[in-house]
mmCIF file of C-alpha atoms in Angstrom:
data_model
loop_
_atom_site.group_PDB
_atom_site.id
_atom_site.type_symbol
_atom_site.label_atom_id
_atom_site.label_comp_id
_atom_site.label_asym_id
_atom_site.label_seq_id
_atom_site.Cartn_x
_atom_site.Cartn_y
_atom_site.Cartn_z
ATOM 1 C CA UNK A 20 15.454 116.256 56.822
ATOM 2 C CA UNK A 21 18.445 117.949 58.076
ATOM 3 C CA UNK A 22 16.526 118.169 61.275
ATOM 4 C CA UNK A 23 16.476 114.523 61.323
ATOM 5 C CA UNK A 24 19.770 113.856 60.194
ATOM 6 C CA UNK A 25 21.112 115.826 63.371
ATOM 7 C CA UNK A 26 18.706 113.925 65.554
ATOM 8 C CA UNK A 27 19.878 110.629 64.168
ATOM 9 C CA UNK A 28 23.616 111.611 64.581
ATOM 10 C CA UNK A 29 22.922 112.608 68.012
ATOM 11 C CA UNK A 30 21.033 109.249 68.721
ATOM 12 C CA UNK A 31 23.932 107.433 66.981
ATOM 13 C CA UNK A 32 26.432 109.158 69.282
ATOM 14 C CA UNK A 33 24.799 108.777 72.412
ATOM 15 C CA UNK A 34 24.214 104.901 71.670
ATOM 16 C CA UNK A 35 27.778 104.776 70.818
ATOM 17 C CA UNK A 36 28.955 106.757 73.919
ATOM 18 C CA UNK A 37 26.888 104.978 76.585
ATOM 19 C CA UNK A 38 28.808 101.779 77.040
ATOM 20 C CA UNK A 39 32.203 103.978 77.217
ATOM 21 C CA UNK A 40 30.506 106.485 79.793
ATOM 22 C CA UNK A 41 29.409 103.466 81.902
ATOM 23 C CA UNK A 42 32.987 101.935 82.037
ATOM 24 C CA UNK A 43 34.516 105.335 82.690
ATOM 25 C CA UNK A 44 32.366 105.553 85.585
ATOM 26 C CA UNK A 45 33.110 102.302 87.019
ATOM 27 C CA UNK A 46 35.758 102.216 89.540
ATOM 28 C CA UNK A 47 38.128 99.586 90.283
ATOM 29 C CA UNK A 48 36.612 96.822 92.350
ATOM 30 C CA UNK A 49 37.785 93.559 94.017
ATOM 31 C CA UNK A 50 36.293 90.851 96.401
ATOM 32 C CA UNK A 51 38.882 89.085 98.298
ATOM 33 C CA UNK A 52 38.295 85.665 99.516
ATOM 34 C CA UNK A 53 39.100 84.425 102.982
ATOM 35 C CA UNK A 54 38.318 80.628 103.299
ATOM 36 C CA UNK A 55 41.119 79.242 105.437
ATOM 37 C CA UNK A 56 41.813 79.019 109.230
ATOM 38 C CA UNK A 57 45.042 80.344 108.678
ATOM 39 C CA UNK A 58 46.329 83.700 110.121
ATOM 40 C CA UNK A 59 49.102 83.906 107.286
ATOM 41 C CA UNK A 60 46.482 84.066 104.813
ATOM 42 C CA UNK A 61 44.322 86.512 106.834
ATOM 43 C CA UNK A 62 47.626 89.124 106.849
ATOM 44 C CA UNK A 63 48.068 88.382 102.992
ATOM 45 C CA UNK A 64 44.427 89.499 102.533
ATOM 46 C CA UNK A 65 44.990 92.519 104.747
ATOM 47 C CA UNK A 66 48.312 93.265 103.071
ATOM 48 C CA UNK A 67 46.744 93.048 99.745
ATOM 49 C CA UNK A 68 43.758 95.273 100.455
ATOM 50 C CA UNK A 69 46.341 97.755 101.944
ATOM 51 C CA UNK A 70 48.588 97.841 99.107
ATOM 52 C CA UNK A 71 45.865 98.373 96.436
ATOM 53 C CA UNK A 72 44.565 101.159 98.483
ATOM 54 C CA UNK A 73 47.991 102.840 98.367
ATOM 55 C CA UNK A 74 48.635 102.122 95.084
ATOM 56 C CA UNK A 75 45.486 103.259 93.432
ATOM 57 C CA UNK A 76 44.190 105.565 95.801
ATOM 58 C CA UNK A 77 41.675 104.486 98.365
ATOM 59 C CA UNK A 78 38.991 106.489 96.845
ATOM 60 C CA UNK A 79 39.607 104.825 93.391
ATOM 61 C CA UNK A 80 38.733 101.340 94.577
ATOM 62 C CA UNK A 81 35.905 99.096 96.333
ATOM 63 C CA UNK A 82 37.413 96.356 98.035
ATOM 64 C CA UNK A 83 35.559 93.812 99.994
ATOM 65 C CA UNK A 84 36.881 90.835 101.981
ATOM 66 C CA UNK A 85 34.340 88.088 102.520
ATOM 67 C CA UNK A 86 35.064 85.534 105.154
ATOM 68 C CA UNK A 87 33.478 82.109 105.144
ATOM 69 C CA UNK A 88 34.004 78.407 105.996
ATOM 70 C CA UNK A 89 36.947 77.873 107.734
ATOM 71 C CA UNK A 90 38.029 81.496 107.269
ATOM 72 C CA UNK A 91 35.485 82.824 109.548
ATOM 73 C CA UNK A 92 37.617 82.960 112.368
ATOM 74 C CA UNK A 93 39.488 85.676 110.916
ATOM 75 C CA UNK A 94 36.699 87.841 112.119
ATOM 76 C CA UNK A 95 35.805 86.671 115.552
ATOM 77 C CA UNK A 96 36.221 89.012 118.535
ATOM 78 C CA UNK A 97 39.368 86.923 119.648
ATOM 79 C CA UNK A 98 41.103 87.147 116.223
ATOM 80 C CA UNK A 99 44.421 87.800 116.337
ATOM 81 C CA UNK A 100 44.431 90.075 113.302
ATOM 82 C CA UNK A 101 41.348 92.246 114.939
ATOM 83 C CA UNK A 102 43.242 95.211 114.925
ATOM 84 C CA UNK A 103 44.346 95.213 111.400
ATOM 85 C CA UNK A 104 40.759 94.513 110.477
ATOM 86 C CA UNK A 105 39.626 97.628 112.343
ATOM 87 C CA UNK A 106 42.167 99.558 110.486
ATOM 88 C CA UNK A 107 40.918 98.427 107.146
ATOM 89 C CA UNK A 108 37.466 98.881 107.924
ATOM 90 C CA UNK A 109 38.513 102.583 108.970
ATOM 91 C CA UNK A 110 40.162 102.968 105.564
ATOM 92 C CA UNK A 111 36.992 102.169 103.768
ATOM 93 C CA UNK A 112 37.400 98.300 103.148
ATOM 94 C CA UNK A 113 34.061 96.140 103.468
ATOM 95 C CA UNK A 114 34.730 93.227 105.587
ATOM 96 C CA UNK A 115 31.841 90.654 105.903
ATOM 97 C CA UNK A 116 31.514 87.524 107.706
ATOM 98 C CA UNK A 117 29.152 84.641 106.254
ATOM 99 C CA UNK A 118 25.955 84.149 108.397
ATOM 100 C CA UNK A 119 25.555 80.388 106.985
ATOM 101 C CA UNK A 120 28.973 79.513 108.347
ATOM 102 C CA UNK A 121 28.137 81.312 111.722
ATOM 103 C CA UNK A 122 25.027 79.291 112.017
ATOM 104 C CA UNK A 123 27.235 76.125 111.304
ATOM 105 C CA UNK A 124 29.927 77.021 113.745
ATOM 106 C CA UNK A 125 27.343 78.500 116.577
ATOM 107 C CA UNK A 126 28.884 81.854 116.223
ATOM 108 C CA UNK A 127 26.685 84.623 117.373
ATOM 109 C CA UNK A 128 27.052 88.137 116.453
ATOM 110 C CA UNK A 129 28.340 88.974 120.052
ATOM 111 C CA UNK A 130 31.172 86.338 119.101
ATOM 112 C CA UNK A 131 32.338 88.653 116.268
ATOM 113 C CA UNK A 132 34.396 91.704 115.918
ATOM 114 C CA UNK A 133 31.791 94.528 116.407
ATOM 115 C CA UNK A 134 32.856 96.485 113.415
ATOM 116 C CA UNK A 135 32.387 93.719 110.595
ATOM 117 C CA UNK A 136 29.369 93.640 108.237
ATOM 118 C CA UNK A 137 27.270 90.521 107.612
ATOM 119 C CA UNK A 138 26.009 88.702 104.371
ATOM 120 C CA UNK A 139 23.630 85.735 104.308
ATOM 121 C CA UNK A 140 25.994 83.655 102.294
ATOM 122 C CA UNK A 141 29.704 84.383 101.894
ATOM 123 C CA UNK A 142 29.950 82.117 98.731
ATOM 124 C CA UNK A 143 26.898 83.729 96.873
ATOM 125 C CA UNK A 144 28.160 87.166 97.852
ATOM 126 C CA UNK A 145 31.448 86.341 96.019
ATOM 127 C CA UNK A 146 29.476 84.991 93.012
ATOM 128 C CA UNK A 147 27.332 88.120 92.844
ATOM 129 C CA UNK A 148 30.241 90.703 93.324
ATOM 130 C CA UNK A 149 31.982 88.911 90.214
ATOM 131 C CA UNK A 150 28.786 89.337 88.253
ATOM 132 C CA UNK A 151 28.699 92.791 89.248
ATOM 133 C CA UNK A 152 32.072 93.439 87.636
ATOM 134 C CA UNK A 153 34.427 92.913 90.777
ATOM 135 C CA UNK A 154 37.655 91.139 90.120
ATOM 136 C CA UNK A 155 38.435 88.156 92.400
ATOM 137 C CA UNK A 156 41.290 87.395 94.628
ATOM 138 C CA UNK A 157 42.040 84.609 96.650
ATOM 139 C CA UNK A 158 45.367 85.297 98.478
ATOM 140 C CA UNK B 14 7.498 113.888 61.541
ATOM 141 C CA UNK B 15 5.541 112.963 64.564
ATOM 142 C CA UNK B 16 5.896 109.267 63.166
ATOM 143 C CA UNK B 17 9.358 109.546 62.998
ATOM 144 C CA UNK B 18 9.758 110.923 66.520
ATOM 145 C CA UNK B 19 7.712 107.983 67.551
ATOM 146 C CA UNK B 20 10.309 105.586 65.700
ATOM 147 C CA UNK B 21 13.128 107.290 67.055
ATOM 148 C CA UNK B 22 11.973 107.376 70.713
ATOM 149 C CA UNK B 23 11.022 103.718 70.297
ATOM 150 C CA UNK B 24 14.635 102.960 68.724
ATOM 151 C CA UNK B 25 16.247 105.114 71.638
ATOM 152 C CA UNK B 26 14.201 103.177 74.390
ATOM 153 C CA UNK B 27 14.969 99.841 72.895
ATOM 154 C CA UNK B 28 18.735 100.784 72.519
ATOM 155 C CA UNK B 29 18.917 101.741 76.121
ATOM 156 C CA UNK B 30 16.958 98.724 77.205
ATOM 157 C CA UNK B 31 18.860 96.218 75.534
ATOM 158 C CA UNK B 32 21.674 95.571 77.878
ATOM 159 C CA UNK B 33 19.348 95.556 80.976
ATOM 160 C CA UNK B 34 17.361 93.071 79.415
ATOM 161 C CA UNK B 35 20.317 90.902 78.443
ATOM 162 C CA UNK B 36 21.343 91.257 82.162
ATOM 163 C CA UNK B 37 18.305 90.397 83.453
ATOM 164 C CA UNK B 38 18.217 87.015 81.175
ATOM 165 C CA UNK B 39 21.674 86.152 82.551
ATOM 166 C CA UNK B 40 21.344 83.644 85.541
ATOM 167 C CA UNK B 41 23.961 83.392 87.940
ATOM 168 C CA UNK B 42 26.954 81.147 86.789
ATOM 169 C CA UNK B 43 30.028 80.080 88.619
ATOM 170 C CA UNK B 44 32.937 77.506 88.072
ATOM 171 C CA UNK B 45 34.637 75.990 90.958
ATOM 172 C CA UNK B 46 37.884 74.854 90.497
ATOM 173 C CA UNK B 47 39.240 71.918 92.490
ATOM 174 C CA UNK B 48 43.099 71.400 91.700
ATOM 175 C CA UNK B 49 44.201 70.051 95.049
ATOM 176 C CA UNK B 50 44.721 66.379 96.259
ATOM 177 C CA UNK B 51 42.783 67.067 99.519
ATOM 178 C CA UNK B 52 39.388 65.731 100.742
ATOM 179 C CA UNK B 53 38.905 68.558 103.053
ATOM 180 C CA UNK B 54 38.796 71.040 99.711
ATOM 181 C CA UNK B 55 36.479 68.568 97.971
ATOM 182 C CA UNK B 56 34.147 68.785 100.606
ATOM 183 C CA UNK B 57 34.314 72.569 100.912
ATOM 184 C CA UNK B 58 33.662 72.731 96.971
ATOM 185 C CA UNK B 59 30.542 70.286 97.445
ATOM 186 C CA UNK B 60 29.457 72.438 100.399
ATOM 187 C CA UNK B 61 29.709 75.807 98.624
ATOM 188 C CA UNK B 62 27.832 74.266 95.399
ATOM 189 C CA UNK B 63 24.999 73.129 97.920
ATOM 190 C CA UNK B 64 24.770 76.310 99.635
ATOM 191 C CA UNK B 65 24.521 78.487 96.564
ATOM 192 C CA UNK B 66 21.806 76.155 95.309
ATOM 193 C CA UNK B 67 19.764 76.375 98.278
ATOM 194 C CA UNK B 68 20.313 80.227 98.868
ATOM 195 C CA UNK B 69 19.778 81.536 95.115
ATOM 196 C CA UNK B 70 17.437 78.383 94.323
ATOM 197 C CA UNK B 71 18.871 75.533 92.255
ATOM 198 C CA UNK B 72 16.955 76.547 88.875
ATOM 199 C CA UNK B 73 18.397 80.447 89.210
ATOM 200 C CA UNK B 74 22.206 79.134 89.069
ATOM 201 C CA UNK B 75 24.576 77.047 86.719
ATOM 202 C CA UNK B 76 27.208 75.471 88.744
ATOM 203 C CA UNK B 77 30.194 73.628 87.335
ATOM 204 C CA UNK B 78 33.074 72.046 89.198
ATOM 205 C CA UNK B 79 36.015 71.308 87.106
ATOM 206 C CA UNK B 80 38.562 68.803 88.512
ATOM 207 C CA UNK B 81 42.066 68.612 87.141
ATOM 208 C CA UNK B 82 45.623 68.283 88.227
ATOM 209 C CA UNK B 83 46.220 66.913 91.689
ATOM 210 C CA UNK B 84 42.178 67.479 92.315
ATOM 211 C CA UNK B 85 41.497 64.749 89.617
ATOM 212 C CA UNK B 86 41.291 62.065 92.594
ATOM 213 C CA UNK B 87 38.058 63.724 93.592
ATOM 214 C CA UNK B 88 36.374 62.359 90.564
ATOM 215 C CA UNK B 89 37.727 58.518 90.581
ATOM 216 C CA UNK B 90 35.395 55.638 91.280
ATOM 217 C CA UNK B 91 37.177 55.346 94.817
ATOM 218 C CA UNK B 92 36.915 58.709 95.645
ATOM 219 C CA UNK B 93 35.756 59.096 99.276
ATOM 220 C CA UNK B 94 33.189 61.941 98.297
ATOM 221 C CA UNK B 95 31.624 59.881 95.607
ATOM 222 C CA UNK B 96 28.234 59.739 97.064
ATOM 223 C CA UNK B 97 28.196 63.764 97.492
ATOM 224 C CA UNK B 98 29.445 64.040 93.966
ATOM 225 C CA UNK B 99 26.399 61.881 92.809
ATOM 226 C CA UNK B 100 24.030 63.961 94.780
ATOM 227 C CA UNK B 101 25.443 67.243 93.400
ATOM 228 C CA UNK B 102 25.134 65.950 89.908
ATOM 229 C CA UNK B 103 21.640 64.750 90.587
ATOM 230 C CA UNK B 104 20.739 68.225 91.914
ATOM 231 C CA UNK B 105 22.172 69.976 88.605
ATOM 232 C CA UNK B 106 25.668 70.852 89.340
ATOM 233 C CA UNK B 107 28.004 69.931 86.365
ATOM 234 C CA UNK B 108 30.984 68.085 87.519
ATOM 235 C CA UNK B 109 33.721 67.738 84.703
ATOM 236 C CA UNK B 110 37.032 65.470 84.842
ATOM 237 C CA UNK B 111 40.054 67.089 82.903
ATOM 238 C CA UNK B 112 41.175 64.455 80.105
ATOM 239 C CA UNK B 113 44.685 65.770 80.043
ATOM 240 C CA UNK B 114 45.132 65.116 83.596
ATOM 241 C CA UNK B 115 43.336 61.544 83.122
ATOM 242 C CA UNK B 116 46.063 60.879 80.190
ATOM 243 C CA UNK B 117 48.922 62.282 82.524
ATOM 244 C CA UNK B 118 47.752 59.791 85.424
ATOM 245 C CA UNK B 119 46.828 57.032 83.363
ATOM 246 C CA UNK B 120 43.306 57.261 84.585
ATOM 247 C CA UNK B 121 40.926 55.517 82.011
ATOM 248 C CA UNK B 122 36.920 56.323 82.103
ATOM 249 C CA UNK B 123 36.275 53.073 83.987
ATOM 250 C CA UNK B 124 38.568 54.462 86.854
ATOM 251 C CA UNK B 125 36.278 57.255 87.278
ATOM 252 C CA UNK B 126 32.834 58.076 89.050
ATOM 253 C CA UNK B 127 30.503 56.886 86.332
ATOM 254 C CA UNK B 128 28.272 60.061 86.503
ATOM 255 C CA UNK B 129 30.795 62.674 86.042
ATOM 256 C CA UNK B 130 31.293 64.387 82.319
ATOM 257 C CA UNK B 131 34.560 65.247 80.640
ATOM 258 C CA UNK B 132 36.136 68.354 79.402
ATOM 259 C CA UNK B 133 39.578 67.992 77.223
ATOM 260 C CA UNK B 134 41.300 70.521 79.408
ATOM 261 C CA UNK B 135 40.335 71.667 82.756
ATOM 262 C CA UNK B 136 42.270 74.715 82.757
ATOM 263 C CA UNK B 137 40.808 75.764 79.383
ATOM 264 C CA UNK B 138 37.173 75.015 80.468
ATOM 265 C CA UNK B 139 37.851 77.136 83.603
ATOM 266 C CA UNK B 140 39.461 80.083 81.222
ATOM 267 C CA UNK B 141 36.450 79.943 78.905
ATOM 268 C CA UNK B 142 33.726 79.577 81.417
ATOM 269 C CA UNK B 143 34.843 83.040 82.872
ATOM 270 C CA UNK B 144 35.033 84.669 79.588
ATOM 271 C CA UNK B 145 31.259 83.414 79.178
ATOM 272 C CA UNK B 146 30.497 85.330 82.341
ATOM 273 C CA UNK B 147 31.145 82.535 84.992
ATOM 274 C CA UNK B 148 32.015 83.767 88.362
ATOM 275 C CA UNK B 149 35.094 81.833 89.702
ATOM 276 C CA UNK B 150 35.626 80.250 92.881
ATOM 277 C CA UNK B 151 38.579 78.242 94.319
ATOM 278 C CA UNK B 152 37.373 77.092 97.509
ATOM 279 C CA UNK C 16 10.425 108.068 54.352
ATOM 280 C CA UNK C 17 11.937 104.959 52.880
ATOM 281 C CA UNK C 18 15.376 106.389 53.289
ATOM 282 C CA UNK C 19 14.906 107.274 56.804
ATOM 283 C CA UNK C 20 13.834 103.598 57.525
ATOM 284 C CA UNK C 21 16.926 102.429 55.788
ATOM 285 C CA UNK C 22 18.912 104.722 57.848
ATOM 286 C CA UNK C 23 17.028 103.687 61.048
ATOM 287 C CA UNK C 24 17.734 100.092 60.167
ATOM 288 C CA UNK C 25 21.139 100.545 59.506
ATOM 289 C CA UNK C 26 21.442 102.462 62.966
ATOM 290 C CA UNK C 27 19.723 99.708 64.594
ATOM 291 C CA UNK C 28 21.739 96.983 63.260
ATOM 292 C CA UNK C 29 25.003 98.673 63.915
ATOM 293 C CA UNK C 30 23.885 99.121 67.488
ATOM 294 C CA UNK C 31 22.934 95.523 67.902
ATOM 295 C CA UNK C 32 26.114 94.366 66.214
ATOM 296 C CA UNK C 33 28.832 96.404 68.074
ATOM 297 C CA UNK C 34 29.214 94.265 71.235
ATOM 298 C CA UNK C 35 29.020 91.137 69.124
ATOM 299 C CA UNK C 36 31.795 92.242 66.891
ATOM 300 C CA UNK C 37 33.906 93.438 69.764
ATOM 301 C CA UNK C 38 33.510 90.138 71.600
ATOM 302 C CA UNK C 39 34.459 88.089 68.703
ATOM 303 C CA UNK C 40 37.618 90.248 68.318
ATOM 304 C CA UNK C 41 38.734 89.423 71.933
ATOM 305 C CA UNK C 42 41.238 86.671 72.234
ATOM 306 C CA UNK C 43 41.432 84.358 75.277
ATOM 307 C CA UNK C 44 43.213 85.958 78.004
ATOM 308 C CA UNK C 45 44.115 84.674 81.442
ATOM 309 C CA UNK C 46 46.086 86.084 84.594
ATOM 310 C CA UNK C 47 47.628 83.302 86.646
ATOM 311 C CA UNK C 48 48.496 84.319 89.977
ATOM 312 C CA UNK C 49 51.441 82.766 92.026
ATOM 313 C CA UNK C 50 51.520 84.053 95.463
ATOM 314 C CA UNK C 51 52.722 80.843 97.503
ATOM 315 C CA UNK C 52 56.212 80.039 98.206
ATOM 316 C CA UNK C 53 55.789 76.313 97.017
ATOM 317 C CA UNK C 54 57.539 74.764 94.067
ATOM 318 C CA UNK C 55 54.754 72.535 93.474
ATOM 319 C CA UNK C 56 52.459 75.297 92.914
ATOM 320 C CA UNK C 57 54.960 76.856 90.565
ATOM 321 C CA UNK C 58 55.175 73.819 88.306
ATOM 322 C CA UNK C 59 51.237 73.649 88.447
ATOM 323 C CA UNK C 60 51.317 77.330 87.114
ATOM 324 C CA UNK C 61 53.615 76.498 84.478
ATOM 325 C CA UNK C 62 51.979 73.292 83.643
ATOM 326 C CA UNK C 63 48.553 74.998 83.290
ATOM 327 C CA UNK C 64 49.969 77.835 81.054
ATOM 328 C CA UNK C 65 51.783 75.235 78.663
ATOM 329 C CA UNK C 66 48.461 73.352 78.615
ATOM 330 C CA UNK C 67 46.575 76.175 77.767
ATOM 331 C CA UNK C 68 48.888 77.180 74.912
ATOM 332 C CA UNK C 69 48.784 73.568 73.602
ATOM 333 C CA UNK C 70 45.190 73.395 73.690
ATOM 334 C CA UNK C 71 44.071 76.553 72.359
ATOM 335 C CA UNK C 72 47.068 77.723 70.038
ATOM 336 C CA UNK C 73 49.772 79.883 71.702
ATOM 337 C CA UNK C 74 48.571 82.539 69.315
ATOM 338 C CA UNK C 75 44.985 82.520 70.376
ATOM 339 C CA UNK C 76 45.596 83.393 73.980
ATOM 340 C CA UNK C 77 47.390 86.117 76.201
ATOM 341 C CA UNK C 78 48.893 84.414 79.362
ATOM 342 C CA UNK C 79 50.353 86.289 82.134
ATOM 343 C CA UNK C 80 51.658 84.893 85.392
ATOM 344 C CA UNK C 81 52.168 87.350 88.459
ATOM 345 C CA UNK C 82 54.134 86.407 91.235
ATOM 346 C CA UNK C 83 53.830 88.536 94.445
ATOM 347 C CA UNK C 84 53.927 88.025 98.241
ATOM 348 C CA UNK C 85 55.477 84.702 99.157
ATOM 349 C CA UNK C 86 55.378 83.693 95.371
ATOM 350 C CA UNK C 87 58.080 86.059 94.454
ATOM 351 C CA UNK C 88 60.814 83.393 94.800
ATOM 352 C CA UNK C 89 59.361 81.696 91.699
ATOM 353 C CA UNK C 90 61.164 84.420 90.016
ATOM 354 C CA UNK C 91 64.518 84.992 91.345
ATOM 355 C CA UNK C 92 67.810 83.945 89.666
ATOM 356 C CA UNK C 93 68.290 80.910 91.910
ATOM 357 C CA UNK C 94 64.533 79.814 91.245
ATOM 358 C CA UNK C 95 64.468 75.860 90.842
ATOM 359 C CA UNK C 96 61.972 76.524 87.989
ATOM 360 C CA UNK C 97 64.297 78.977 86.300
ATOM 361 C CA UNK C 98 64.510 76.925 82.876
ATOM 362 C CA UNK C 99 60.657 76.412 82.806
ATOM 363 C CA UNK C 100 60.276 80.066 83.350
ATOM 364 C CA UNK C 101 62.542 81.068 80.518
ATOM 365 C CA UNK C 102 60.650 78.321 78.154
ATOM 366 C CA UNK C 103 57.334 79.843 79.132
ATOM 367 C CA UNK C 104 58.330 83.662 78.303
ATOM 368 C CA UNK C 105 60.201 82.367 74.866
ATOM 369 C CA UNK C 106 56.786 80.861 74.143
ATOM 370 C CA UNK C 107 54.954 84.043 74.622
ATOM 371 C CA UNK C 108 53.743 83.888 78.305
ATOM 372 C CA UNK C 109 54.079 87.130 80.202
ATOM 373 C CA UNK C 110 55.877 86.611 83.456
ATOM 374 C CA UNK C 111 55.657 89.466 85.957
ATOM 375 C CA UNK C 112 57.496 90.186 89.536
ATOM 376 C CA UNK C 113 55.943 92.348 91.953
ATOM 377 C CA UNK C 114 57.896 95.371 92.806
ATOM 378 C CA UNK C 115 56.380 96.119 96.076
ATOM 379 C CA UNK C 116 57.396 92.695 97.125
ATOM 380 C CA UNK C 117 60.857 92.896 95.782
ATOM 381 C CA UNK C 118 61.280 96.180 98.024
ATOM 382 C CA UNK C 119 59.944 94.346 101.047
ATOM 383 C CA UNK C 120 62.014 91.727 100.614
ATOM 384 C CA UNK C 121 65.128 93.513 99.577
ATOM 385 C CA UNK C 122 65.280 91.829 96.500
ATOM 386 C CA UNK C 123 67.025 93.763 93.529
ATOM 387 C CA UNK C 124 66.781 93.425 89.819
ATOM 388 C CA UNK C 125 70.194 91.472 89.830
ATOM 389 C CA UNK C 126 68.661 89.022 92.317
ATOM 390 C CA UNK C 127 65.894 88.179 89.784
ATOM 391 C CA UNK C 128 65.761 85.897 86.644
ATOM 392 C CA UNK C 129 66.748 88.361 83.996
ATOM 393 C CA UNK C 130 64.142 87.487 81.565
ATOM 394 C CA UNK C 131 61.215 88.251 83.625
ATOM 395 C CA UNK C 132 59.322 91.757 83.667
ATOM 396 C CA UNK C 133 58.152 93.851 86.486
ATOM 397 C CA UNK C 134 54.858 95.311 87.572
ATOM 398 C CA UNK C 135 54.739 98.020 90.414
ATOM 399 C CA UNK C 136 52.111 95.920 92.397
ATOM 400 C CA UNK C 137 51.188 92.415 91.551
ATOM 401 C CA UNK C 138 47.912 92.376 93.145
ATOM 402 C CA UNK C 139 46.988 95.754 91.477
ATOM 403 C CA UNK C 140 48.073 93.973 88.092
ATOM 404 C CA UNK C 141 45.854 91.306 89.006
ATOM 405 C CA UNK C 142 42.801 93.307 89.528
ATOM 406 C CA UNK C 143 43.361 95.205 86.234
ATOM 407 C CA UNK C 144 43.949 92.409 84.233
ATOM 408 C CA UNK C 145 40.513 91.109 85.432
ATOM 409 C CA UNK C 146 38.890 94.172 84.633
ATOM 410 C CA UNK C 147 40.396 94.288 81.023
ATOM 411 C CA UNK C 148 38.541 90.994 80.662
ATOM 412 C CA UNK C 149 41.270 88.504 81.654
ATOM 413 C CA UNK C 150 40.115 85.298 83.304
ATOM 414 C CA UNK C 151 41.608 84.501 86.607
ATOM 415 C CA UNK C 152 43.722 81.315 87.852
ATOM 416 C CA UNK C 153 45.105 80.595 90.829
ATOM 417 C CA UNK C 154 46.613 77.164 90.554
#
């Protein structure tokens, strides 16, 4: 009986502890939407990412910038914020271009900043990231 | 004793499995805010909804467009995107007009697209949907 | 055996009940982002906060307006929406200015509306609030 009680206690503790442990393991996560063809917004998005990394420590946060629709031009090879995007990627920010938008705008991978990543659909990525616990930001 | 261990194992497994099962049962959900009097934004919102349905399958996602404040004109009978809204509703997107805004702008149900739904407050709807697990999008 | 079954049932029930109870205890929470230097947006943010309080009851909701980047001017002493901000604060809305932005724009506390609060980083506040269960709104 004592043995069973011990087992029950252990089970109860582990059941209760589980969500807390899972939560503690989570690091801060945010998906940043860029859907405007406006360099001021692109710079805001990059400033916001940089400030978050500075304030919470870049190893303590997962940041992902998703550019789609009219925002896709942020990530072309000719984008005026190309250098800043490269810096963001080098410091650990994921920067993703929407392939749906690229197809609609006849943009090919060779037209894009060579360092960016790709997602099939920017808006689905933004949906799924939130459902994975990412906070959302539209600068 | 063996019986109890079996029961304990089953209990432990079901406790652990529960969140996973609950998660698997959830389908993707997103609330899309339209609060600007700008047909370009209205078209983006409709494009986004259509792309999500195409990419994840329209039976796998609950989408709701909420128009309020300056965005309410998207849903009037005379809206230039009326046909697209009807198509969205026919394909399963919920499209909701804010009754607070309608009152402020002296819009009556007969001024609105006859297919749209209503919520007492657009902004409360957007709050509650997120607290029900909906992702958020402001196109 | 009966005793153990009772214990097991109680354990199972408490494990299942826990998340539901936690959820019921949560009141509605929303963080409202103001990042534009545009009085129309400031008024929308204040209208939205007021409507939510009216519709769900101001004791049933925690609202926080966070102004950062180009939105910081909403909260200066000379802001044209100063009176409305004071009313919002008096009715329980938290209104927070971003100290990162203030440093960048050489704004000192004496330049600000004396009733507003401060956060080290507006964008980190918006991230953390969402991870604490706040819904997000960008008016």
